[in-house]
Each structure stands twice: as structure tokens, then as C-alpha cells.
PDB file of C-alpha atoms in Angstrom:
ATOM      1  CA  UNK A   5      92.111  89.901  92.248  1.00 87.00           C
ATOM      2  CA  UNK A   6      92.877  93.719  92.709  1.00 90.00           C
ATOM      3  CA  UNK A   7      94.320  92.557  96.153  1.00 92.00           C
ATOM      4  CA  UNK A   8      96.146  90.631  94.409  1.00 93.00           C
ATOM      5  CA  UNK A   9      97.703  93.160  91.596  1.00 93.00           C
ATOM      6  CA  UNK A  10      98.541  95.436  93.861  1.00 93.00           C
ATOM      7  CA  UNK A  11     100.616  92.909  95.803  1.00 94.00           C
ATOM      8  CA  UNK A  12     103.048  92.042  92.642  1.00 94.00           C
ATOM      9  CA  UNK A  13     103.133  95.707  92.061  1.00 93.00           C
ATOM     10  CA  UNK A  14     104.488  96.389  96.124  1.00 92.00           C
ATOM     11  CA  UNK A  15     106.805  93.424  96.064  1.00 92.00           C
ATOM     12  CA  UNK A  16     108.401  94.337  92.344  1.00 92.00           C
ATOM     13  CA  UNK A  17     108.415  98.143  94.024  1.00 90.00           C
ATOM     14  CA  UNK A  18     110.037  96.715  97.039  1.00 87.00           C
ATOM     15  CA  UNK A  19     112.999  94.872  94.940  1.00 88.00           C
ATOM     16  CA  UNK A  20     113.997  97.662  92.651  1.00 87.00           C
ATOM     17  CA  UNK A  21     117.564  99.219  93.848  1.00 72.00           C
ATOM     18  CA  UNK A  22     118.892 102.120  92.524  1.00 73.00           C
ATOM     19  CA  UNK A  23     119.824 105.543  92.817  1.00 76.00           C
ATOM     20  CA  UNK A  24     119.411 107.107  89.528  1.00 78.00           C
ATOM     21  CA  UNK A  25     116.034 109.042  88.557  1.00 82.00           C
ATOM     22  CA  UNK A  26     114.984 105.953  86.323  1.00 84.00           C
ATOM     23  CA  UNK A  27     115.366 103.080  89.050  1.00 85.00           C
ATOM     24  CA  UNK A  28     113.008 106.230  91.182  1.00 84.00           C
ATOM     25  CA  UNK A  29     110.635 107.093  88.760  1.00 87.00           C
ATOM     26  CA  UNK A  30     109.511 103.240  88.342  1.00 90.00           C
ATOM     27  CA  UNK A  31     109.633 102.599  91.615  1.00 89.00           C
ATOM     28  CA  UNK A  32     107.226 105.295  91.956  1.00 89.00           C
ATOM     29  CA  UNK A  33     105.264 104.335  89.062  1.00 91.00           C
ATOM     30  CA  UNK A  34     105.370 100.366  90.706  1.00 92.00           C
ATOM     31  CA  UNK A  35     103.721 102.130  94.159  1.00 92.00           C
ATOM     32  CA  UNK A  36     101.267 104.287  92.957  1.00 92.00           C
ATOM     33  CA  UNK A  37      99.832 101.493  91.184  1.00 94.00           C
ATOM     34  CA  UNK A  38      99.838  99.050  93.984  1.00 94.00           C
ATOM     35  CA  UNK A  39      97.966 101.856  95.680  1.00 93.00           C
ATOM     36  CA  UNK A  40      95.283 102.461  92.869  1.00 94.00           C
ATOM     37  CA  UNK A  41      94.792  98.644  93.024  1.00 95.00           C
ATOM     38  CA  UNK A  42      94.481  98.644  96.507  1.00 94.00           C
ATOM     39  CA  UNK A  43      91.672 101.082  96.579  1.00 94.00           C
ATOM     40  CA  UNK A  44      89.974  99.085  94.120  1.00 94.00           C
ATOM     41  CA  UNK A  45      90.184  96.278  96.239  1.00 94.00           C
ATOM     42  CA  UNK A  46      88.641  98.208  98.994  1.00 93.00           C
ATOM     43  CA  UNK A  47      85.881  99.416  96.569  1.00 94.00           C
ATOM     44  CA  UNK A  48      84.764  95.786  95.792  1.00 93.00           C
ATOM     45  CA  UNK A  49      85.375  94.693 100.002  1.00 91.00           C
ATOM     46  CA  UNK A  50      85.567  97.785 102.337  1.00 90.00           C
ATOM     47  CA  UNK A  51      86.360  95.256 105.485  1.00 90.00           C
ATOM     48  CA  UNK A  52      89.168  93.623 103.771  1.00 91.00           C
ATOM     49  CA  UNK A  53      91.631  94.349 105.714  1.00 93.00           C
ATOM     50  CA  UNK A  54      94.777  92.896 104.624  1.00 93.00           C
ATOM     51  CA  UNK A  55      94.157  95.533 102.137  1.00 93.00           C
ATOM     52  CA  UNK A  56      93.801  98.052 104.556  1.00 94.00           C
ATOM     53  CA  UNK A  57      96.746  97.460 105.969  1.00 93.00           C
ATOM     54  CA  UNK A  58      99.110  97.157 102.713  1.00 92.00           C
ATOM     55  CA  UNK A  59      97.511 100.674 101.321  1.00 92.00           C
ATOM     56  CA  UNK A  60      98.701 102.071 104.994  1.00 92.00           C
ATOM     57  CA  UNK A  61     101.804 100.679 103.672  1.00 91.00           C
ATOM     58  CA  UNK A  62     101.753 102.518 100.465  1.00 91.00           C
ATOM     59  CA  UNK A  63     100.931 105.305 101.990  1.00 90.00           C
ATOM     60  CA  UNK A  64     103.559 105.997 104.555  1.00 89.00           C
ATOM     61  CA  UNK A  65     106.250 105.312 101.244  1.00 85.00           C
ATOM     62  CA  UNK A  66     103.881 107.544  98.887  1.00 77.00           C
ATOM     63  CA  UNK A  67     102.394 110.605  99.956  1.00 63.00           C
ATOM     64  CA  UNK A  68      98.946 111.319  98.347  1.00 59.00           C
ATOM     65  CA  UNK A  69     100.312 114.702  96.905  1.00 62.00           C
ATOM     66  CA  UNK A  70     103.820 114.340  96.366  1.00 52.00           C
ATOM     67  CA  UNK A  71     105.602 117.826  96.324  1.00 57.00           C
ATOM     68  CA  UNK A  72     109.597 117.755  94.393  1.00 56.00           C
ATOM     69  CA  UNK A  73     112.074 120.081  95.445  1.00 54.00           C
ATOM     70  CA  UNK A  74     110.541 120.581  98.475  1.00 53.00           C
ATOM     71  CA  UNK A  75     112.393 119.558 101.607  1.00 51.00           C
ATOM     72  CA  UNK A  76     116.312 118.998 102.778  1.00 50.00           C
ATOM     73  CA  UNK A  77     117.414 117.219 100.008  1.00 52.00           C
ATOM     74  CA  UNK A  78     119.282 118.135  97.422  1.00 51.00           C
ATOM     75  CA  UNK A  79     117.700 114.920  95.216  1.00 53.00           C
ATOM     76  CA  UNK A  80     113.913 115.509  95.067  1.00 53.00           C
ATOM     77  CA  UNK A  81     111.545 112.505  94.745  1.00 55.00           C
ATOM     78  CA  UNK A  82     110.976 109.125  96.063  1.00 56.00           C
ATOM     79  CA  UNK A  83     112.188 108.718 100.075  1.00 56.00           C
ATOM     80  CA  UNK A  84     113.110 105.279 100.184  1.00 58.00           C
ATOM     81  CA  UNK A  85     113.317 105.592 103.884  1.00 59.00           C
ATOM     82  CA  UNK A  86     109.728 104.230 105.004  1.00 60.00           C
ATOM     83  CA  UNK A  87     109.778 100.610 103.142  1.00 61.00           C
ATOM     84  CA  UNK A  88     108.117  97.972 105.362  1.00 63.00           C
ATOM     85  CA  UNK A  89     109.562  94.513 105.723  1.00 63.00           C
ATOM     86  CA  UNK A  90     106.752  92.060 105.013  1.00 68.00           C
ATOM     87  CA  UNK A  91     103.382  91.807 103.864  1.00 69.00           C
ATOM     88  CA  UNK A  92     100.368  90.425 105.576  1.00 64.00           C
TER      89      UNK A  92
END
């Protein structure tokens, strides 16, 4: 079931489009629960890995420790940049 959750939670991340801080901010909100649900998931079944695989997912989009302002660009937050194609 957690597998689950945090599959509507990637997907409705995944559709979002937007640049302002709002469309960002719930995107980032959308992945960082799909990642809490994924742990759970892995909690409950640590060899499940189509879980496994979609929290590498969230990870590569969502850094554990997320650090604003830092960087290149002149926008801090979310990089978009890393968004995977499919699901498992």
C-alpha cells in the first residue's frame, strides 16, 4: 500500500508544470512524500525492489539535504533536470 502512495505522489510530481515558486514548492512537497512512502515500503519489505528502484528515482530529483541559493542559478530550489520517464 505504501508502494503504492508513493507512486500517485511521483506520477502527480511528475505532471506538475510550472515555473513559479508555487508550481516548485508542491512539486517538492509531491516528491518528498513519494520518498517518505517509499521508505516505508521498504520498512515493511526490504527486497522489494520496484521500490528500490523508484526511491533511486526520487533520489537523483531530491537530494536528501537540499541546500537553496547554493549553486549557478540565479532561481534556487527544485532542478527539474533529473525526471525519469517511466516507472517500473
Amino acid at each position: 500500500m505504501q508502494y503504492d502512495l508513493g507512486n500517485i505522489f511521483f506520477l502527480r510530481a511528475l505532471i506538475i508544470n510550472g515555473r513559479d515558486m508555487t508550481v516548485k514548492n508542491t512539486a517538492a512537497f509531491l516528491f518528498t512524500q513519494a520518498k517518505n512512502a517509499y521508505i516505508q515500503s521498504l520498512k515493511l519489505d526490504n527486497s522489494f525492489w520496484d521500490a528500490r528502484h523508484n526511491l533511486d528515482r526520487i533520489l537523483m530529483i531530491l537530494p536528501d539535504d537540499p541546500s537553496p541559493g547554493v549553486g549557478n542559478s540565479d532561481s534556487p530550489g527544485l532542478i527539474m533536470g533529473n525526471i525519469p520517464v517511466g516507472l517500473p
